[in-house]
Coordinates of C-alpha atoms in Angstrom, one line a residue:
M968 CA -11.2 -8.2 -27.6
S969 CA -9.9 -6.7 -30.8
E970 CA -11.1 -3.3 -31.6
R971 CA -10.2 -3.5 -35.3
A972 CA -13.9 -3.3 -36.2
T973 CA -14.4 0.1 -34.5
P974 CA -14.2 3.1 -36.9
I975 CA -11.0 5.0 -36.2
P976 CA -11.6 8.7 -35.2
T977 CA -10.0 11.3 -37.4
E978 CA -9.6 15.0 -36.8
T979 CA -11.5 17.5 -38.9
A980 CA -10.1 20.9 -39.8
T981 CA -11.9 22.3 -36.7
G982 CA -10.4 19.7 -34.4
E983 CA -13.6 17.8 -34.0
S984 CA -13.5 14.0 -34.1
T985 CA -15.4 12.1 -36.8
E986 CA -15.6 8.5 -37.9
S987 CA -13.4 7.3 -40.7
D988 CA -14.3 8.4 -44.2
A989 CA -14.6 4.8 -45.3
A990 CA -17.2 4.0 -42.7
T991 CA -19.1 7.2 -43.5
D992 CA -19.0 6.7 -47.2
A993 CA -20.2 3.1 -46.9
A994 CA -23.2 4.2 -44.9
D995 CA -24.1 7.0 -47.3
S996 CA -23.6 5.2 -50.6
T997 CA -26.2 2.4 -50.2
T998 CA -29.2 2.9 -52.4
D999 CA -32.7 1.3 -52.5
T1000 CA -32.8 -0.1 -56.1
D1001 CA -36.2 -1.5 -56.3
G1002 CA -38.2 -0.2 -53.4
S1003 CA -38.0 -3.6 -51.7
G1004 CA -35.6 -2.4 -49.0
T1005 CA -32.6 -4.3 -50.3
T1006 CA -29.6 -2.3 -51.2
E1007 CA -26.6 -2.5 -53.4
T1008 CA -23.2 -0.8 -53.5
P1009 CA -22.7 1.6 -56.4
T1010 CA -20.3 0.3 -59.1
D1011 CA -18.1 3.4 -58.7
Q1012 CA -17.4 2.5 -55.0
P1013 CA -13.5 2.3 -54.8
A1014 CA -12.1 -1.2 -54.1
E1015 CA -10.1 -1.6 -51.0
T1016 CA -6.5 -0.7 -51.7
E1017 CA -3.4 -2.4 -50.5
V1018 CA -2.1 -0.9 -47.2
P1019 CA 1.0 1.2 -47.9
K1020 CA 4.3 0.0 -46.3
T1021 CA 5.4 2.5 -43.8
G1022 CA 7.5 2.6 -40.7
A1023 CA 4.4 2.0 -38.7
T1024 CA 3.5 -1.2 -40.6
A1025 CA 7.1 -2.3 -40.1
V1026 CA 6.6 -1.9 -36.4
V1027 CA 3.4 -4.0 -36.4
E1028 CA 5.0 -6.6 -38.7
A1029 CA 7.8 -7.0 -36.3
L1030 CA 5.4 -7.6 -33.5
E1031 CA 3.5 -10.1 -35.6
T1032 CA 6.7 -11.9 -36.6
A1033 CA 7.5 -12.2 -32.9
G1034 CA 4.2 -13.9 -32.3
V1035 CA 2.5 -11.1 -30.3
E1036 CA -1.2 -11.7 -29.9
Y1037 CA -2.2 -8.9 -27.5
A1038 CA -1.1 -5.3 -26.9
F1039 CA -2.2 -3.0 -24.1
G1040 CA -2.3 0.8 -24.7
V1041 CA -3.9 4.2 -25.0
Q1042 CA -4.2 6.1 -28.3
G1043 CA -2.8 9.5 -29.0
G1044 CA -1.4 11.8 -31.6
A1045 CA 2.2 10.8 -32.0
I1046 CA 1.5 7.0 -31.8
M1047 CA -1.5 7.2 -34.1
P1048 CA 0.3 5.9 -37.2
V1049 CA 1.2 2.7 -35.3
Y1050 CA -2.5 2.3 -34.2
D1051 CA -3.6 2.8 -37.8
A1052 CA -1.3 0.0 -38.8
L1053 CA -2.7 -2.1 -36.0
Y1054 CA -6.2 -1.6 -37.6
H1055 CA -5.1 -4.1 -40.3
S1056 CA -3.4 -6.5 -37.9
D1057 CA -4.6 -9.7 -36.2
I1058 CA -3.0 -8.4 -33.0
S1059 CA -5.8 -7.7 -30.5
H1060 CA -5.5 -4.4 -28.8
I1061 CA -6.8 -3.9 -25.3
T1062 CA -7.5 -0.2 -24.7
M1063 CA -6.7 0.6 -21.1
A1064 CA -8.1 3.5 -19.1
H1065 CA -4.7 4.9 -18.2
E1066 CA -1.2 4.2 -19.6
Q1067 CA 0.1 3.1 -16.2
G1068 CA -2.6 0.4 -16.3
A1069 CA -1.3 -0.6 -19.8
S1070 CA 2.2 -1.1 -18.5
H1071 CA 1.0 -3.2 -15.5
A1072 CA -1.2 -5.3 -17.7
A1073 CA 1.6 -5.9 -20.1
D1074 CA 3.9 -6.7 -17.1
A1075 CA 1.5 -9.3 -15.7
Y1076 CA 0.9 -10.8 -19.2
G1077 CA 4.7 -11.3 -19.4
I1078 CA 4.8 -12.9 -15.9
V1079 CA 2.0 -15.4 -16.6
S1080 CA 2.8 -16.2 -20.3
G1081 CA 6.6 -16.1 -20.1
E1082 CA 6.6 -14.0 -23.3
P1083 CA 7.1 -10.2 -23.3
G1084 CA 4.0 -8.2 -22.8
V1085 CA 3.6 -5.2 -25.1
C1086 CA 2.3 -1.7 -24.2
L1087 CA 1.8 1.4 -26.3
A1088 CA 1.4 5.1 -25.4
T1089 CA 1.7 8.4 -27.2
S1090 CA 4.4 11.0 -26.6
G1091 CA 4.7 13.3 -23.6
P1092 CA 2.3 12.4 -20.8
G1093 CA 1.5 9.0 -22.4
A1094 CA 5.1 8.0 -22.3
T1095 CA 5.7 9.4 -18.8
N1096 CA 2.6 7.6 -17.5
L1097 CA 4.2 4.3 -18.5
V1098 CA 7.3 5.1 -16.4
T1099 CA 6.0 3.6 -13.1
G1100 CA 5.1 0.3 -14.8
I1101 CA 8.4 0.2 -16.7
A1102 CA 10.3 0.8 -13.4
D1103 CA 8.3 -1.9 -11.8
A1104 CA 9.2 -4.4 -14.5
S1105 CA 12.8 -3.4 -14.3
M1106 CA 13.0 -4.0 -10.6
D1107 CA 11.3 -7.4 -10.9
S1108 CA 13.1 -8.5 -14.2
D1109 CA 9.8 -8.8 -16.1
P1110 CA 9.7 -9.0 -19.9
V1111 CA 7.9 -5.9 -21.3
V1112 CA 8.2 -4.1 -24.6
A1113 CA 7.1 -0.5 -24.5
L1114 CA 6.4 1.4 -27.8
T1115 CA 6.0 5.2 -27.4
G1116 CA 5.1 7.8 -29.9
Q1117 CA 7.4 10.8 -30.3
V1118 CA 7.1 14.2 -32.0
P1119 CA 8.6 14.3 -35.5
T1120 CA 12.4 14.2 -35.6
D1121 CA 12.7 17.8 -36.7
F1122 CA 10.8 19.0 -33.7
V1123 CA 12.8 17.0 -31.1
G1124 CA 14.5 19.4 -28.7
N1125 CA 12.3 22.3 -29.5
D1126 CA 9.8 21.7 -26.6
A1127 CA 7.1 20.7 -29.1
F1128 CA 3.6 19.9 -28.0
Q1129 CA 3.7 16.6 -26.0
E1130 CA 7.4 16.2 -26.3
T1131 CA 9.4 14.4 -23.7
D1132 CA 12.9 13.0 -23.8
T1133 CA 11.5 9.5 -23.4
T1134 CA 14.7 7.6 -24.0
G1135 CA 16.5 9.9 -21.5
V1136 CA 13.8 9.5 -18.9
T1137 CA 13.7 5.7 -19.2
A1138 CA 17.4 4.9 -19.6
P1139 CA 17.9 4.0 -16.0
I1140 CA 14.8 1.7 -15.9
T1141 CA 15.1 -0.2 -19.1
K1142 CA 17.3 -3.1 -20.2
T1143 CA 17.8 -1.1 -23.4
N1144 CA 15.9 1.7 -25.2
T1145 CA 16.1 3.0 -28.7
F1146 CA 15.2 6.2 -30.5
A1147 CA 14.0 5.0 -33.9
S1148 CA 15.8 7.0 -36.6
H1149 CA 14.7 5.5 -40.0
P1150 CA 11.6 3.8 -41.4
D1151 CA 13.8 1.1 -42.9
T1152 CA 15.3 0.1 -39.6
V1153 CA 12.5 0.7 -37.1
G1154 CA 11.2 -2.8 -37.6
T1155 CA 14.6 -4.2 -36.6
D1156 CA 14.6 -1.9 -33.6
V1157 CA 11.3 -3.4 -32.4
S1158 CA 12.5 -7.0 -33.1
E1159 CA 15.7 -6.5 -31.1
A1160 CA 13.7 -4.9 -28.3
F1161 CA 11.5 -7.9 -28.1
A1162 CA 14.4 -10.4 -28.1
L1163 CA 16.3 -8.4 -25.5
A1164 CA 13.2 -8.3 -23.2
R1165 CA 13.1 -12.1 -22.9
E1166 CA 16.7 -13.2 -23.4
G1167 CA 19.2 -13.7 -20.6
R1168 CA 17.9 -11.8 -17.5
P1169 CA 14.5 -10.6 -18.7
G1170 CA 13.5 -6.9 -18.4
P1171 CA 11.7 -4.0 -20.0
T1172 CA 12.8 -2.5 -23.3
L1173 CA 11.5 0.6 -25.1
V1174 CA 11.4 1.9 -28.7
D1175 CA 10.6 5.6 -29.1
L1176 CA 8.9 6.2 -32.4
P1177 CA 9.0 9.7 -34.0
K1178 CA 5.9 10.3 -36.0
D1179 CA 7.8 11.2 -39.2
V1180 CA 9.6 7.8 -39.0
T1181 CA 6.3 5.8 -38.6
Q1182 CA 4.5 7.8 -41.4
A1183 CA 7.4 7.5 -43.9
D1184 CA 7.5 4.8 -46.6
S1185 CA 9.5 1.8 -45.7
T1186 CA 11.1 -1.1 -47.7
A1187 CA 12.0 -3.2 -44.7
E1188 CA 10.9 -6.8 -44.4
P1189 CA 10.0 -8.3 -41.0
Q1190 CA 12.7 -10.3 -39.2
E1191 CA 12.6 -12.9 -36.4
P1192 CA 13.5 -11.3 -33.0
T1193 CA 17.2 -11.6 -32.5
T1194 CA 19.5 -10.0 -30.1
P1195 CA 22.4 -7.8 -31.3
D1196 CA 25.7 -9.6 -31.9
T1197 CA 27.2 -7.6 -29.0
Y1198 CA 24.7 -9.1 -26.5
E1199 CA 26.0 -12.1 -24.7
Y1200 CA 25.1 -14.0 -21.6
Q1201 CA 26.5 -17.2 -20.0
T1202 CA 24.3 -20.3 -19.6
H1203 CA 26.7 -22.9 -18.1
A1204 CA 28.7 -22.2 -15.0
D1205 CA 32.4 -23.0 -14.9
D1206 CA 32.8 -26.7 -14.2
D1207 CA 35.5 -26.2 -11.6
A1208 CA 33.3 -23.7 -9.7
V1209 CA 30.4 -26.2 -9.9
R1210 CA 32.5 -29.0 -8.4
A1211 CA 33.6 -26.7 -5.6
A1212 CA 30.0 -25.7 -4.8
A1213 CA 28.9 -29.3 -5.0
D1214 CA 31.6 -30.3 -2.4
A1215 CA 30.3 -27.5 -0.1
I1216 CA 26.7 -28.7 -0.4
Q1217 CA 27.4 -32.4 0.2
S1218 CA 29.6 -31.5 3.2
A1219 CA 26.9 -29.3 4.8
N1220 CA 25.0 -30.3 7.9
R1221 CA 22.3 -27.6 7.6
P1222 CA 21.9 -26.8 3.9
V1223 CA 19.1 -24.6 2.6
L1224 CA 18.0 -23.9 -1.0
L1225 CA 16.9 -20.3 -1.4
F1226 CA 14.9 -19.9 -4.6
G1227 CA 14.6 -16.4 -6.1
G1228 CA 12.5 -15.0 -8.9
G1229 CA 15.0 -16.1 -11.4
V1230 CA 13.9 -19.7 -11.0
I1231 CA 10.5 -18.9 -12.4
K1232 CA 11.8 -16.4 -15.0
G1233 CA 14.2 -19.1 -16.2
D1234 CA 11.5 -21.8 -16.4
A1235 CA 13.6 -23.8 -14.0
T1236 CA 11.0 -25.0 -11.5
E1237 CA 11.3 -28.6 -12.5
E1238 CA 15.1 -28.5 -12.0
A1239 CA 14.6 -26.7 -8.7
R1240 CA 12.1 -29.3 -7.4
E1241 CA 14.3 -32.2 -8.5
L1242 CA 17.4 -30.8 -6.8
A1243 CA 15.5 -30.3 -3.5
T1244 CA 13.7 -33.6 -3.4
T1245 CA 16.6 -35.7 -4.6
Y1246 CA 18.9 -34.5 -1.8
E1247 CA 16.1 -33.7 0.7
I1248 CA 17.2 -30.1 1.3
P1249 CA 14.8 -27.6 2.9
V1250 CA 13.5 -24.9 0.5
V1251 CA 13.0 -21.2 1.3
T1252 CA 11.7 -18.8 -1.4
T1253 CA 11.9 -15.0 -1.9
M1254 CA 8.5 -13.3 -2.5
P1255 CA 9.0 -13.2 -6.3
A1256 CA 9.7 -16.9 -6.3
V1257 CA 6.5 -17.9 -4.6
G1258 CA 5.1 -21.0 -6.4
A1259 CA 8.6 -22.1 -7.6
F1260 CA 8.3 -24.9 -5.0
P1261 CA 5.0 -26.3 -3.8
E1262 CA 4.2 -24.8 -0.4
D1263 CA 2.4 -28.0 0.7
H1264 CA 5.6 -30.1 0.4
E1265 CA 7.3 -31.2 3.6
L1266 CA 10.5 -29.6 2.5
A1267 CA 8.9 -26.2 2.0
M1268 CA 9.7 -23.5 4.5
E1269 CA 7.9 -20.9 2.4
M1270 CA 8.9 -17.2 2.1
A1271 CA 11.7 -15.6 4.1
G1272 CA 12.3 -11.9 4.8
M1273 CA 10.6 -9.0 6.4
H1274 CA 7.2 -10.7 6.5
G1275 CA 8.3 -14.2 5.8
T1276 CA 7.4 -17.2 8.0
G1277 CA 9.2 -17.6 11.3
Y1278 CA 10.4 -21.0 10.3
A1279 CA 11.9 -19.8 7.0
N1280 CA 13.8 -17.0 8.7
M1281 CA 15.1 -19.5 11.3
A1282 CA 16.3 -21.8 8.6
V1283 CA 18.2 -19.0 6.8
T1284 CA 19.6 -17.7 10.1
H1285 CA 21.0 -21.1 11.1
T1286 CA 22.0 -22.7 7.8
D1287 CA 25.7 -23.5 7.2
C1288 CA 25.3 -23.7 3.4
L1289 CA 22.9 -21.3 1.6
V1290 CA 22.4 -22.2 -2.1
A1291 CA 20.7 -19.1 -3.6
V1292 CA 19.4 -19.4 -7.1
G1293 CA 18.2 -16.4 -9.2
C1294 CA 18.1 -14.2 -6.1
R1295 CA 19.3 -10.6 -5.8
F1296 CA 19.4 -10.5 -2.0
D1297 CA 17.3 -7.3 -1.7
D1298 CA 17.0 -5.6 1.7
R1299 CA 13.4 -6.9 2.3
L1300 CA 14.8 -10.4 2.2
T1301 CA 18.1 -10.0 4.1
G1302 CA 17.3 -7.4 6.7
G1303 CA 20.7 -6.4 8.1
I1304 CA 23.4 -7.9 5.8
E1305 CA 25.7 -8.5 8.8
T1306 CA 23.1 -10.8 10.5
F1307 CA 21.9 -12.6 7.3
A1308 CA 22.8 -16.3 7.2
P1309 CA 25.8 -15.5 9.5
D1310 CA 27.2 -19.0 9.6
A1311 CA 26.7 -20.0 6.0
E1312 CA 28.9 -20.6 3.1
V1313 CA 27.0 -19.0 0.2
V1314 CA 26.6 -20.6 -3.2
H1315 CA 25.1 -17.9 -5.5
V1316 CA 23.6 -18.9 -8.9
D1317 CA 22.6 -16.1 -11.2
I1318 CA 22.5 -15.4 -14.9
D1319 CA 23.5 -11.8 -14.3
P1320 CA 27.1 -11.5 -13.0
A1321 CA 26.4 -8.0 -11.7
E1322 CA 24.2 -9.7 -9.0
I1323 CA 27.0 -11.9 -7.7
S1324 CA 28.3 -10.5 -4.4
K1325 CA 26.4 -7.2 -4.9
N1326 CA 24.8 -7.4 -1.5
V1327 CA 25.8 -10.8 0.0
Q1328 CA 29.3 -12.1 -0.5
A1329 CA 29.3 -15.3 -2.5
D1330 CA 31.8 -18.0 -1.5
Y1331 CA 30.9 -20.0 -4.6
P1332 CA 29.8 -17.7 -7.5
L1333 CA 28.1 -19.6 -10.3
V1334 CA 27.1 -17.5 -13.3
G1335 CA 24.7 -19.1 -15.6
D1336 CA 21.1 -20.0 -16.4
A1337 CA 19.2 -21.2 -13.3
G1338 CA 18.0 -24.5 -14.7
T1339 CA 21.2 -25.3 -16.4
V1340 CA 23.4 -24.6 -13.4
M1341 CA 21.1 -26.6 -11.1
T1342 CA 21.4 -29.5 -13.4
Q1343 CA 25.1 -29.1 -13.3
L1344 CA 25.0 -29.1 -9.5
H1345 CA 22.7 -32.1 -9.4
E1346 CA 25.1 -34.1 -11.5
A1347 CA 28.2 -32.9 -9.6
I1348 CA 26.9 -33.9 -6.1
E1349 CA 28.3 -37.4 -5.5
T1350 CA 27.2 -37.9 -1.8
P1351 CA 23.9 -36.4 -0.6
P1352 CA 24.2 -34.2 2.5
Q1353 CA 23.0 -35.8 5.7
T1354 CA 20.0 -33.7 6.4
K1355 CA 17.7 -35.9 8.5
K1356 CA 18.5 -34.1 11.8
W1357 CA 18.4 -30.7 10.1
R1358 CA 15.0 -31.5 8.5
A1359 CA 13.6 -32.5 11.9
T1360 CA 14.8 -29.2 13.3
C1361 CA 13.0 -27.3 10.5
Q1362 CA 9.8 -29.2 11.2
Q1363 CA 10.1 -28.3 14.9
W1364 CA 10.3 -24.6 13.9
K1365 CA 7.1 -25.0 11.8
S1366 CA 5.4 -26.2 15.0
E1367 CA 6.8 -23.5 17.1
Y1368 CA 6.0 -20.6 14.8
P1369 CA 2.8 -21.5 12.9
M1370 CA 1.1 -19.1 10.5
D1371 CA -2.0 -18.6 12.6
Y1372 CA -4.1 -15.6 13.8
R1373 CA -6.7 -14.8 16.4
A1374 CA -10.3 -14.3 15.1
P1375 CA -12.6 -13.6 18.1
D1376 CA -16.3 -13.4 17.3
D1377 CA -16.5 -10.0 19.0
E1378 CA -13.9 -8.4 16.7
P1379 CA -14.3 -7.3 13.1
L1380 CA -13.6 -9.7 10.1
K1381 CA -10.0 -10.7 9.9
P1382 CA -8.4 -10.3 6.4
Q1383 CA -6.5 -13.5 6.7
F1384 CA -9.8 -15.4 6.9
V1385 CA -10.9 -13.9 3.6
V1386 CA -7.7 -15.0 1.9
E1387 CA -8.0 -18.5 3.2
A1388 CA -11.7 -18.7 2.1
F1389 CA -10.7 -17.8 -1.5
D1390 CA -7.8 -20.3 -1.5
E1391 CA -10.1 -23.1 -0.4
A1392 CA -12.7 -22.2 -3.0
T1393 CA -10.4 -21.9 -6.1
E1394 CA -8.4 -24.3 -8.2
D1395 CA -4.8 -25.1 -7.6
D1396 CA -3.7 -23.1 -10.6
A1397 CA -5.7 -20.0 -9.8
I1398 CA -3.7 -16.8 -10.3
V1399 CA -3.5 -14.3 -7.5
T1400 CA -2.6 -10.6 -8.3
T1401 CA -2.2 -7.9 -5.6
G1402 CA -1.6 -4.3 -5.1
V1403 CA 1.0 -3.4 -2.4
G1404 CA 0.5 -3.1 1.3
Q1405 CA -0.9 -5.2 4.1
H1406 CA -3.3 -7.0 1.8
Q1407 CA -0.3 -8.1 -0.4
M1408 CA 1.4 -9.7 2.6
W1409 CA -1.8 -11.5 3.8
A1410 CA -2.3 -12.8 0.2
V1411 CA 1.1 -14.3 0.1
Q1412 CA 1.1 -15.6 3.6
Y1413 CA -2.3 -17.3 3.8
W1414 CA -2.6 -18.7 0.3
T1415 CA -0.9 -22.0 -0.5
Y1416 CA 1.0 -21.7 -3.8
T1417 CA 1.9 -24.9 -5.6
E1418 CA 2.5 -23.7 -9.2
P1419 CA 4.8 -21.2 -10.8
R1420 CA 3.4 -18.1 -12.5
T1421 CA 0.3 -18.0 -10.2
W1422 CA 1.6 -15.2 -7.9
V1423 CA 1.7 -11.9 -9.7
S1424 CA 2.7 -8.8 -7.6
S1425 CA 4.9 -5.8 -7.4
H1426 CA 8.0 -6.7 -5.4
G1427 CA 11.0 -4.4 -5.8
L1428 CA 9.2 -1.2 -6.6
G1429 CA 6.2 -1.8 -4.4
T1430 CA 3.6 -0.2 -6.6
M1431 CA 0.2 0.5 -5.1
G1432 CA -2.6 0.0 -7.6
Y1433 CA -0.8 -2.9 -9.4
G1434 CA -3.4 -5.5 -8.7
L1435 CA -6.4 -4.7 -10.9
P1436 CA -4.5 -3.9 -14.2
A1437 CA -2.3 -7.0 -13.4
A1438 CA -5.4 -9.1 -13.1
I1439 CA -6.5 -7.9 -16.6
G1440 CA -3.1 -8.8 -18.1
A1441 CA -3.1 -12.2 -16.3
K1442 CA -6.6 -13.1 -17.5
I1443 CA -5.7 -12.2 -21.1
A1444 CA -2.6 -14.4 -20.8
A1445 CA -4.5 -17.3 -19.2
P1446 CA -8.2 -17.1 -20.0
D1447 CA -8.9 -20.6 -18.7
Q1448 CA -7.5 -20.0 -15.2
Q1449 CA -9.3 -18.3 -12.3
V1450 CA -7.9 -14.9 -11.4
V1451 CA -8.4 -13.3 -8.0
S1452 CA -7.0 -9.8 -7.3
F1453 CA -6.5 -8.8 -3.6
E1454 CA -6.4 -5.0 -3.2
G1455 CA -6.5 -2.6 -0.3
D1456 CA -8.8 0.3 -0.3
G1457 CA -5.9 2.8 -0.7
S1458 CA -4.3 0.7 -3.5
F1459 CA -7.5 0.1 -5.3
L1460 CA -8.3 3.8 -5.4
M1461 CA -5.2 4.4 -7.5
T1462 CA -6.1 2.3 -10.6
M1463 CA -9.8 1.4 -10.1
Q1464 CA -10.6 3.0 -13.5
E1465 CA -9.3 -0.1 -15.1
L1466 CA -12.5 -1.8 -13.9
S1467 CA -14.1 -0.2 -17.0
V1468 CA -11.7 -2.3 -19.2
A1469 CA -12.6 -5.6 -17.3
V1470 CA -16.3 -4.8 -17.9
R1471 CA -15.9 -3.9 -21.5
E1472 CA -13.8 -7.1 -22.3
N1473 CA -16.1 -9.2 -20.0
L1474 CA -13.2 -10.6 -18.1
D1475 CA -14.1 -13.1 -15.5
I1476 CA -11.9 -11.7 -12.6
T1477 CA -12.7 -11.2 -8.9
V1478 CA -11.3 -8.2 -7.0
A1479 CA -11.3 -8.7 -3.2
V1480 CA -10.8 -5.3 -1.6
L1481 CA -9.6 -5.8 2.0
N1482 CA -11.0 -2.5 3.1
N1483 CA -9.6 -1.4 6.5
E1484 CA -10.0 2.4 5.7
H1485 CA -6.3 3.0 6.0
I1486 CA -3.1 2.8 4.1
G1487 CA -2.6 -0.2 6.3
M1488 CA 1.1 -0.8 6.1
V1489 CA 1.8 2.8 6.7
R1490 CA -0.5 2.9 9.6
Q1491 CA 1.2 -0.2 11.0
W1492 CA 4.6 1.4 10.8
Q1493 CA 3.3 4.6 12.3
D1494 CA 1.9 2.7 15.3
A1495 CA 5.2 0.8 15.7
F1496 CA 7.8 3.4 15.0
F1497 CA 6.3 6.8 15.0
G1498 CA 4.4 7.0 18.2
S1499 CA 1.0 6.1 16.7
R1500 CA 0.9 9.4 14.8
R1501 CA -1.4 8.4 12.0
M1502 CA -0.6 11.3 9.6
A1503 CA -2.3 10.9 6.2
S1504 CA -2.9 7.2 6.5
E1505 CA -6.5 7.1 7.6
Y1506 CA -9.0 6.7 4.7
H1507 CA -12.4 7.0 6.5
W1508 CA -13.7 8.9 3.4
C1509 CA -13.5 5.8 1.1
P1510 CA -16.4 5.3 -1.3
D1511 CA -18.8 2.4 -1.3
F1512 CA -16.7 0.0 -3.6
A1513 CA -19.6 -2.3 -4.2
K1514 CA -21.8 0.5 -5.5
L1515 CA -18.9 1.9 -7.5
A1516 CA -18.5 -1.5 -9.1
E1517 CA -22.1 -1.6 -10.1
A1518 CA -21.7 1.9 -11.6
F1519 CA -18.9 0.5 -13.8
G1520 CA -21.1 -2.4 -14.9
A1521 CA -19.5 -5.0 -12.7
K1522 CA -21.1 -7.0 -9.9
G1523 CA -20.6 -5.4 -6.5
I1524 CA -20.9 -7.2 -3.2
A1525 CA -20.3 -5.8 0.3
V1526 CA -19.3 -8.1 3.2
D1527 CA -19.1 -7.2 6.9
D1528 CA -19.3 -10.5 8.8
Y1529 CA -17.7 -13.9 8.8
D1530 CA -21.0 -15.7 8.0
E1531 CA -21.2 -13.7 4.8
V1532 CA -17.8 -14.6 3.4
A1533 CA -18.4 -18.0 2.0
D1534 CA -21.5 -17.0 0.0
A1535 CA -19.9 -13.9 -1.3
V1536 CA -16.9 -15.9 -2.5
T1537 CA -19.1 -18.5 -4.2
E1538 CA -21.3 -15.8 -5.8
A1539 CA -18.2 -13.9 -7.2
L1540 CA -16.5 -17.0 -8.6
E1541 CA -19.7 -18.2 -10.2
Y1542 CA -20.5 -14.9 -11.9
D1543 CA -19.4 -14.7 -15.5
G1544 CA -17.7 -11.3 -15.5
P1545 CA -15.8 -9.0 -13.2
T1546 CA -16.8 -8.8 -9.5
V1547 CA -15.7 -6.5 -6.7
I1548 CA -16.2 -7.6 -3.2
D1549 CA -15.8 -4.9 -0.6
F1550 CA -14.7 -6.8 2.5
H1551 CA -14.9 -4.5 5.6
V1552 CA -12.1 -5.9 7.6
D1553 CA -10.5 -5.2 11.0
P1554 CA -8.8 -1.8 10.7
E1555 CA -6.4 -2.7 13.5
A1556 CA -5.2 -6.0 12.0
N1557 CA -1.4 -6.1 11.5
V1558 CA 0.9 -8.2 9.4
Y1559 CA 3.1 -10.7 11.3
P1560 CA 5.7 -12.1 11.4
M1561 CA 7.7 -8.9 10.9
V1562 CA 11.4 -8.1 10.9
P1563 CA 12.0 -4.4 11.3
S1564 CA 13.8 -2.7 8.4
G1565 CA 17.5 -3.6 8.7
G1566 CA 16.9 -6.0 11.5
D1567 CA 18.0 -9.5 12.2
N1568 CA 15.8 -12.1 10.5
G1569 CA 16.2 -14.5 13.4
Q1570 CA 14.6 -11.9 15.7
F1571 CA 11.3 -11.6 14.1
A1572 CA 8.2 -10.1 15.8
L1573 CA 5.1 -12.2 16.1
E1574 CA 2.9 -9.5 17.7
D1575 CA 2.9 -5.8 18.5
G1576 CA 4.7 -6.2 21.8
H1577 CA 7.7 -7.8 20.1
L1578 CA 8.7 -4.7 18.1

């Protein structure tokens, strides 16, 4: 996957690109010494010289010291010194087709590996093309380090070619960002960015790298990633607050554990599962937390919220004690705040004190690391809550509101059927990535997730096109796990150029396009709330995705009927390389259950007539 062996293009005086002088000289200097066809290198060939220490080498050394193995990016003028330093590094660089793809691939790499993903781009449009992926990582608290080229320091503020105020643009969507000002400190800037991306509440960080800083000589030595002395976060919750929360839990008649994405980010799934099973408390998850608790467990109520299960939303609506861990209570989870868990005392565990009572008022605020605080609660609960009757009620809701769907033979292929077919054919630790839209919801609803870091999607920002580049990052992070990306036709069209990367790197991933020739979720909302006026949501001009895949060099398969699904899934999973299956699914299929925006989670719709 490394491209270190590829000659690096350099610009001639006329602006034309040529291969490096070293590669050209090596080709030209060989001589036939004895007519036998063997060659030798002339004695005057210069020996390889030691790489000079510059700001760029300090950047790369900082990444190497942090243990970075892969970086995703796109070359360009202002970032070129850093790429030149990467030429001599063991870090494998994955050249993406677009900078947005690089940011999503790095994001997914961070989700799956637990370590920050690294993306690089040049100044100006390169940096601004990263913005969507950085914002996505910020909303979902994903660890990403972005390194952007910048025009030389003396040109900053002069509207130089490909200049953008990158730190200004990204300030609202990064955990921290830094304008590197000196070659002797730029390595430290990168090391701190890496540490900050993963410590405490994870998130994206950025270092802007002026070209004069990366080209200048440097005397800096690499350092282990450490956070600044001013950065602090709390790991243990206050003992008195823990005891009070434990009393509330053990006194509850209808307790619910609500696991958020922070459970997975904090590597706290073992503590979460132990807390739930020891005290036999039903478990609901947010969408980012899918996989934090095995969905085939009898205590699992699965995902709550706008398109959560009916039984999860009923459990949250009727609980008298909601224990939320690593959850930010966004509007897609809560619906209307005034109707969310109306009878519950709320225990809120979060490492970020800014999240406590931001949206839902916490009766028992517990600031600290998810795993640590759940262990504290576990030890503080002296008498288990009496949940037998409550658990029976939750099981009854599962029977009353099952996740099923109609699939008449005389109607087009249902997308839910496709998701279930892949779930049945893959291993338990298979990784699912998605774009955003109806296909995303079907992928989370009809796949049974039992392991953390196997669900990779865009949650808070809702970024269409996330699925394919995320599949690339996920496969790089976990090469021995199966990776299936569910995409919609509209979503896939946004970043499908990254298929060229999957082909070039021979990545064994499968893209399942649930092709309904619409921006499906928009069409569903237009039908429900805008008098069926389908303005700009119908995509009848979609290309043939199977043929397009073949043009890229991938395997392409088209599926129209139920009896073709199983063979197509098997063929794709057995193929050693990227496959795109164009599933032509029912264009009128809708996602249910559904809670209208701002609605009452306990009043979910199960079909069109319920809205």
